[in-house]
Short mmCIF file of C-alpha atoms and ligand atoms in Angstrom, two decimals:
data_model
loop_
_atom_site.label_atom_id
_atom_site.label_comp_id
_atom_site.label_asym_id
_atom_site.label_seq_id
_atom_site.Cartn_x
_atom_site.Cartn_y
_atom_site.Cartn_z
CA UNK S 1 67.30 -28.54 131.47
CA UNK S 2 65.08 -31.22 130.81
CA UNK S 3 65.51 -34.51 133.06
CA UNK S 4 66.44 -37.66 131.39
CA UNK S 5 64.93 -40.80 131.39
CA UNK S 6 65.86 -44.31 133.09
CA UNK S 7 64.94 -47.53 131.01
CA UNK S 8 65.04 -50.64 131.88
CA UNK S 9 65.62 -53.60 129.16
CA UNK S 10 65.51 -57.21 129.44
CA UNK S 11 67.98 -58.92 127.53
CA UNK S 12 68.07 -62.54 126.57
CA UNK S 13 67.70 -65.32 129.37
CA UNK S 14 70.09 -67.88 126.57
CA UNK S 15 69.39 -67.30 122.82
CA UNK S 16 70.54 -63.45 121.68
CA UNK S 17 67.59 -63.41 119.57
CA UNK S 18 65.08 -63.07 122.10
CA UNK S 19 65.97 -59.24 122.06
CA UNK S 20 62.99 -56.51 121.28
CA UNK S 21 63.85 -54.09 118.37
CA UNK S 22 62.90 -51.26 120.77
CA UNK S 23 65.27 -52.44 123.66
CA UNK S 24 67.82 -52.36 121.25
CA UNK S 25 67.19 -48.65 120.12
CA UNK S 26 67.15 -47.49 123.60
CA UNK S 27 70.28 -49.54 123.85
CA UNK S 28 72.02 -47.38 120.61
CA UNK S 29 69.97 -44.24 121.72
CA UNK S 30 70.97 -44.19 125.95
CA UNK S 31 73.91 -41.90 126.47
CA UNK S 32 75.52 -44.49 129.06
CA UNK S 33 74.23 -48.24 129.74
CA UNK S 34 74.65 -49.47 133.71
CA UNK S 35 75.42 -53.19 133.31
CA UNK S 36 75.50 -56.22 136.37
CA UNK S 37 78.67 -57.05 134.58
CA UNK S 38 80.09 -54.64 132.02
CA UNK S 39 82.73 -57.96 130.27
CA UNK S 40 79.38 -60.04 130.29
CA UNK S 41 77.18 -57.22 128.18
CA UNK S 42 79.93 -56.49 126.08
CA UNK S 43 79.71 -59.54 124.42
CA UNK S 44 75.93 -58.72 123.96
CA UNK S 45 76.37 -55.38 122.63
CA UNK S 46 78.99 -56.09 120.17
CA UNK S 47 76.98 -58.95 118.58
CA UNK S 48 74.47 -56.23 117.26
CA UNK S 49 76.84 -53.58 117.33
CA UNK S 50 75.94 -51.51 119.89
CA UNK S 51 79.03 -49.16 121.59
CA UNK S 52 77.24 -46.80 123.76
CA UNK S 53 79.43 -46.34 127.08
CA UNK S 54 79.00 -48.87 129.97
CA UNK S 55 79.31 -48.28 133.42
CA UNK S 56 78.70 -51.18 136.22
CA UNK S 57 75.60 -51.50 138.14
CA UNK S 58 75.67 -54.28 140.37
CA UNK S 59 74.51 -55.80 143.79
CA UNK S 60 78.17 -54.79 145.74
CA UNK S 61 77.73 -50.99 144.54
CA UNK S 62 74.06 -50.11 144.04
CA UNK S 63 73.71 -47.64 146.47
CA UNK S 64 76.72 -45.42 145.60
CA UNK S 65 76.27 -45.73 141.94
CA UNK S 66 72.45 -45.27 142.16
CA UNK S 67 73.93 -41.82 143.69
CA UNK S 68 75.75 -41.12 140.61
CA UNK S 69 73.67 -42.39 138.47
CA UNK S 70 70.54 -40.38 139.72
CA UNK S 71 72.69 -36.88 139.56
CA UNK S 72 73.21 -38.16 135.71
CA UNK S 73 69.83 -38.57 135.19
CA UNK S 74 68.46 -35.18 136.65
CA UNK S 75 71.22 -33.78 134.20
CA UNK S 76 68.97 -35.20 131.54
CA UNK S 77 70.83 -37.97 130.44
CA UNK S 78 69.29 -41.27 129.17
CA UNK S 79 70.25 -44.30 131.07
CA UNK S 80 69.26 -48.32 130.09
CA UNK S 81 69.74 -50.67 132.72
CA UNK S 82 70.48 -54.39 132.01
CA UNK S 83 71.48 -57.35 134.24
CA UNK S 84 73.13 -60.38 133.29
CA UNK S 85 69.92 -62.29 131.60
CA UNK S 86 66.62 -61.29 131.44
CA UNK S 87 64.23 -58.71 133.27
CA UNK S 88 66.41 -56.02 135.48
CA UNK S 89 65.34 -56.04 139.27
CA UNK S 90 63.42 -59.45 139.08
CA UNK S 91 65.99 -61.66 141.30
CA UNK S 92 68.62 -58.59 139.66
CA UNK S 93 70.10 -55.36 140.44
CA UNK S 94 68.27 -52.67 139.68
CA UNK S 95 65.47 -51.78 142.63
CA UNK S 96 67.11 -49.22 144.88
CA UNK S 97 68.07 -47.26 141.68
CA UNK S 98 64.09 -47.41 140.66
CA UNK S 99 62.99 -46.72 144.02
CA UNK S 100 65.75 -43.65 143.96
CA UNK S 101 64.79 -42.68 140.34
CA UNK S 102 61.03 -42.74 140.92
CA UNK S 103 61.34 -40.64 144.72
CA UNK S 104 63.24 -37.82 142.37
CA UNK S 105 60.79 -37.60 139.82
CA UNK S 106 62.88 -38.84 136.79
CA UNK S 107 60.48 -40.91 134.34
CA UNK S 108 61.40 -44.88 134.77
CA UNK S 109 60.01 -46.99 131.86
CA UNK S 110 60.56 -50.93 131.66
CA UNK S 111 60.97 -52.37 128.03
CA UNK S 112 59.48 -55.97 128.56
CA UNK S 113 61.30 -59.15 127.30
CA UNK S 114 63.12 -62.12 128.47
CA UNK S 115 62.27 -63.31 132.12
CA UNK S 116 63.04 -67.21 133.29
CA UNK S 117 59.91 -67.34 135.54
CA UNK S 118 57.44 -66.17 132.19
CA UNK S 119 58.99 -69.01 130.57
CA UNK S 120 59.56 -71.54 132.54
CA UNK S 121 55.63 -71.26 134.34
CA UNK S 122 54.02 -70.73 130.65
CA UNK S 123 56.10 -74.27 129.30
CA UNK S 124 55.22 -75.93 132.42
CA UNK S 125 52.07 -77.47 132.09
CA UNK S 126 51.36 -76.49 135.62
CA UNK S 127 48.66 -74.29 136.27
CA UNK S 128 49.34 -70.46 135.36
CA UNK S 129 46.49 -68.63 136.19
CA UNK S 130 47.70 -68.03 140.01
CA UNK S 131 51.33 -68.00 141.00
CA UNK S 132 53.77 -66.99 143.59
CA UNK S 133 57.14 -66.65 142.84
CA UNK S 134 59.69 -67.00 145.63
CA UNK S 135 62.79 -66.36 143.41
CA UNK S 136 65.98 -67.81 145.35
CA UNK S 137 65.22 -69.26 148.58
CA UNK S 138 66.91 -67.46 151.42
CA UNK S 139 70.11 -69.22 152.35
CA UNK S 140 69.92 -68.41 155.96
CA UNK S 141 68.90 -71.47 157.60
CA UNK S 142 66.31 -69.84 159.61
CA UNK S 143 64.80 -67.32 157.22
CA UNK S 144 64.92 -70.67 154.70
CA UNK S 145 62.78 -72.17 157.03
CA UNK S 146 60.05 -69.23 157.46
CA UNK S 147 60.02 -69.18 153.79
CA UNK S 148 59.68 -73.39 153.45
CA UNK S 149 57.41 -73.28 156.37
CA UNK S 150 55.43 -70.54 154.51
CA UNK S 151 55.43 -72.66 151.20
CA UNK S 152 53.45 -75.61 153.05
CA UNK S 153 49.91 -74.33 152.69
CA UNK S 154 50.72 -72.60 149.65
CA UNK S 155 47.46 -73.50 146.80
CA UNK S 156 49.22 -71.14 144.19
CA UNK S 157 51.66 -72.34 141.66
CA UNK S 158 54.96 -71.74 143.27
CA UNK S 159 57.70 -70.32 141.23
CA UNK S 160 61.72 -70.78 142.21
CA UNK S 161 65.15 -70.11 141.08
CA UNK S 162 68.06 -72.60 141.45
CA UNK S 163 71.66 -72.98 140.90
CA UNK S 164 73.06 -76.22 139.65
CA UNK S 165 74.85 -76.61 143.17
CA UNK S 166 72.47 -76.06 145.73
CA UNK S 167 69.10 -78.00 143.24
CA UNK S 168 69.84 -81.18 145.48
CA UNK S 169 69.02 -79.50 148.98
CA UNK S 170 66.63 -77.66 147.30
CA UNK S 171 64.82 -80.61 145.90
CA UNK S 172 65.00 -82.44 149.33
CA UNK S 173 64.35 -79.70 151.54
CA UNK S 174 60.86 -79.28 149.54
CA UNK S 175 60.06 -82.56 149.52
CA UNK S 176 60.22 -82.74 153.57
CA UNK S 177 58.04 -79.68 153.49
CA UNK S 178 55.33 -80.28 151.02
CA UNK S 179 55.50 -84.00 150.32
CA UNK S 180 56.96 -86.27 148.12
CA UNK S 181 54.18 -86.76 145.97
CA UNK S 182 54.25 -82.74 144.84
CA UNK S 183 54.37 -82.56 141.32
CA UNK S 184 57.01 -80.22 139.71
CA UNK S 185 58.56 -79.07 136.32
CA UNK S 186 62.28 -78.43 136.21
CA UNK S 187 63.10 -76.17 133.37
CA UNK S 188 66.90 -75.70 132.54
CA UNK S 189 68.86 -73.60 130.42
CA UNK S 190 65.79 -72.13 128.59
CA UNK S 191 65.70 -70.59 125.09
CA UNK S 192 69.20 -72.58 124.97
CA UNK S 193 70.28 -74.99 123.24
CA UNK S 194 70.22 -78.05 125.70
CA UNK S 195 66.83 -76.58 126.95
CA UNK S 196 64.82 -78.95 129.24
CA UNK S 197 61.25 -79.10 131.27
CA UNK S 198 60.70 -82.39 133.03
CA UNK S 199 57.42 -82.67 134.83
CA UNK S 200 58.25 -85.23 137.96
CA UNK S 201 57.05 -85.69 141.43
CA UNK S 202 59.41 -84.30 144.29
CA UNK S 203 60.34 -87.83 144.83
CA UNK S 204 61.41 -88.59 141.44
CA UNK S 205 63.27 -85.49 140.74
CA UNK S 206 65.22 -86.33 143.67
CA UNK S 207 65.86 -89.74 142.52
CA UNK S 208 66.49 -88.54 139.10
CA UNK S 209 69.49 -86.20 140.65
CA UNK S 210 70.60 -89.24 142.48
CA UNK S 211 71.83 -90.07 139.09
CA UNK S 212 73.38 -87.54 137.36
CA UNK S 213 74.72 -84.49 138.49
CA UNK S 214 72.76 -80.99 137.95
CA UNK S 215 74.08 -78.63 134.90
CA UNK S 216 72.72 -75.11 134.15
CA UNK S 217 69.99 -72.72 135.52
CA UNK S 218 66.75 -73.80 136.92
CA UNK S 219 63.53 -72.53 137.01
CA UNK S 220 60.94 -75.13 139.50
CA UNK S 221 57.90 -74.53 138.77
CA UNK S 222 55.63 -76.76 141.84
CA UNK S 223 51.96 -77.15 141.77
CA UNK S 224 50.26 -75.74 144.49
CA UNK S 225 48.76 -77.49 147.07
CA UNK S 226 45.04 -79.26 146.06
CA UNK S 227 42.72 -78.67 147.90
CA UNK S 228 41.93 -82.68 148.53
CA UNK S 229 45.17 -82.97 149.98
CA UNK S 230 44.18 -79.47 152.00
CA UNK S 231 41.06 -81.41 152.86
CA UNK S 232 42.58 -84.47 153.69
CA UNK S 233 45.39 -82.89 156.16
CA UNK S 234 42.35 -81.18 158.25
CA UNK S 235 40.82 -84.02 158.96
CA UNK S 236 43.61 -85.96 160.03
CA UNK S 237 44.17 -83.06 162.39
CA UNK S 238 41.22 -83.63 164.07
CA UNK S 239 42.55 -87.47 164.84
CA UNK S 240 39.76 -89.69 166.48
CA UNK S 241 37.73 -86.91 168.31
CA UNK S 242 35.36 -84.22 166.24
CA UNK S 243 36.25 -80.69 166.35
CA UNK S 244 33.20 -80.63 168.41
CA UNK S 245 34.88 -83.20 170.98
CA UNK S 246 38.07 -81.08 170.72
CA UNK S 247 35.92 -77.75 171.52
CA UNK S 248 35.00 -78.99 174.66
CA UNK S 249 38.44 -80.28 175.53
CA UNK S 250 39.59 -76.75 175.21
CA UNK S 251 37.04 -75.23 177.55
CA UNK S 252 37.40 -77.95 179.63
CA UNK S 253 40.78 -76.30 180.82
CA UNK S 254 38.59 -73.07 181.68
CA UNK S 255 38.68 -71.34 178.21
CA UNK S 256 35.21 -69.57 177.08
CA UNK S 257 34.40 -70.53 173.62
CA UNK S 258 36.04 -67.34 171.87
CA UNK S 259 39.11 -68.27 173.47
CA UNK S 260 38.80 -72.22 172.57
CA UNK S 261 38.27 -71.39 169.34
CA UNK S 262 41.27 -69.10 168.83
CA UNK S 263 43.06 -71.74 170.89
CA UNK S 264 42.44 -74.30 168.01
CA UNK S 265 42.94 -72.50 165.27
CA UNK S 266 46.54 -71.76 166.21
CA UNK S 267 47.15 -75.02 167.36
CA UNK S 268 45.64 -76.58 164.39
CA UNK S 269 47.08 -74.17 161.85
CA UNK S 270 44.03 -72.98 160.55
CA UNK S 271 41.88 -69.86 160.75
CA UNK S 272 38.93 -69.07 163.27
CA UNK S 273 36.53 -68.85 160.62
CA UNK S 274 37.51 -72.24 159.49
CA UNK S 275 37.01 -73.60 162.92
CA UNK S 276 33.91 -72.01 162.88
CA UNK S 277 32.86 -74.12 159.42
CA UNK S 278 34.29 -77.19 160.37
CA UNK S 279 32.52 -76.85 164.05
CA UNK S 280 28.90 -76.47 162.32
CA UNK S 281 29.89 -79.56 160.19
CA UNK S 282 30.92 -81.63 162.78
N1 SAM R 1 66.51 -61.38 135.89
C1 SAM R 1 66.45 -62.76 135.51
C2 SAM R 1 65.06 -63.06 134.94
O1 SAM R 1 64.41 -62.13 134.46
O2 SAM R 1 64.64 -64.19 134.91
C3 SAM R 1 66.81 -63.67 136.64
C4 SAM R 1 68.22 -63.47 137.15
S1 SAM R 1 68.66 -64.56 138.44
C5 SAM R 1 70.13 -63.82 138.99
C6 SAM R 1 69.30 -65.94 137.61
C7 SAM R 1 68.42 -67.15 137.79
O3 SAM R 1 67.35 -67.11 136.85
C8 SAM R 1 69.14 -68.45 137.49
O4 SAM R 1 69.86 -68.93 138.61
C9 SAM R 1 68.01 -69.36 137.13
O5 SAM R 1 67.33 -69.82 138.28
C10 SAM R 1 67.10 -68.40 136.37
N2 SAM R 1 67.43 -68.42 134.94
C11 SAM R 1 67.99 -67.43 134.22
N3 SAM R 1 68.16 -67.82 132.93
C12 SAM R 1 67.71 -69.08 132.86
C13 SAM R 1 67.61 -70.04 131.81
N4 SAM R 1 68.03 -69.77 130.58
N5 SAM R 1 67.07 -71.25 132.10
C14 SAM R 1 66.64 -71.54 133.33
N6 SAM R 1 66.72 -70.68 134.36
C15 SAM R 1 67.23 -69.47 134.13
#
């Protein structure tokens, strides 16, 4: 019996024509499609008249169903897998029945489409070539930290998702960490109709949200740090003294220079090698 095949679509992020003609063959073709939310996909489906059988695939149940679904597949059965909007598994459902599908052997194909962070980063006007993308912050204060904490020497473009509730921590909570002056593009409901990208600093997004309250999905899209402000920030570590001055200061408490150095670099935040530069400089 040959084995089937597991394919995963994207599906439109707002507008229902940002659909691929071959996602929706493989939608027609699959013998069963796993949804995040069967009622939401309906609605899809039935707009290009699609009634292949659904079944639910969603965060609560994706280990048990990946079970089922995997014993489906090595029957030879083709499956599609869609989330809610956009590209399954990114910030979706959809990994632990890849990793499963992938450890058994059965072929796993994704049909690219639709995916906020694409859109919102290539609209943005902030540099694209490099980018990180954190997808929702962790809501666990301490993990949120790490992550924030993490974020602060960050030079990549730096990619986030937000819901309309939590955009005003967000906003402040990124602000305290990389500075007010951070530029940032807040995309909203994109490919919809009310679609918006408003390039502001940290400071003025907040203030902007002072004033009206949040509506739809957000993609921020934040500059990296520069590296003046990188620049900048090291020197002002060093405070009056030279890193020379603050080499000796080190051994002066009975550290040999290899241990000064690594010393400094964790107290400054930075790495031995750049002590090393910024000690031949000094
Ligand atoms: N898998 C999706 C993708 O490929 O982008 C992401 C799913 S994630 C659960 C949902 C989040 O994506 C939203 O909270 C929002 O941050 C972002 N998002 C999805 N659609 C969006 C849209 N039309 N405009 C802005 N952000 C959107």
């Amino acid at each position: 019996m040959s084995t089937g095949c597991l394919y995963l679509c994207a599906t439109p992020i707002g507008n229902r024509e940002d659909i691929s003609a071959r996602v929706l063959r493989v939608l027609e073709e699959a013998d069963l499609i796993a949804a995040e939310d069967t009622r939401h996909s309906r609605g899809l489906l039935q707009y290009y008249g699609i009634d292949t059988p659904l079944i639910s695939y969603h965060e609560h149940n994706k280990y048990e169903r990946a079970q089922e679904l995997i014993s489906r597949l090595l029957k030879g059965e083709k499956i599609a897998l869609i989330s809610d909007a956009g590209t399954p598994v990114i910030s979706d459902p959809g990994e632990v029945l890849v990793q499963k599908a992938r450890e058994c052997g059965i072929p796993v194909t994704s049909l690219p489409g639709p995916c906020a962070l694409i859109t919102a980063l290539s609209l943005s006007g902030i540099p694209a070539r490099r980018f990180v993308f954190e997808g929702f912050l962790p809501q666990e204060n301490k993990e949120r930290r790490e992550v924030l904490q993490s974020l602060k020497q960050e030079g990549r473009t730096i990619i986030l998702y937000e819901a309309p509730h939590r955009l005003r921590k967000t906003l402040g909570e990124l602000r305290d960490a990389l500075g007010a002056d951070r530029s940032l593009c807040l995309c909203r409901e994109l490919t919809k109709i009310h679609e918006e990208a408003l390039t502001f600093t940290l400071e003025e997004a907040i203030a902007y949200y002072g004033e009206r309250e949040p509506r739809g999905e957000y993609v921020l899209v934040l500059a990296g740090k520069s590296k003046e402000a990188g620049e900048a920030e090291r020197k002002n570590a060093w405070g009056t003294q030279s890193p020379e001055e603050h080499l000796k200061a080190y051994m002066g408490r009975g550290l040999d220079k290899k241990a000064a150095m690594k010393a400094m670099a964790a107290d400054f935040g930075l790495s031995r090698n750049e002590i090393y530069k910024q000690l031949l400089n000094s």
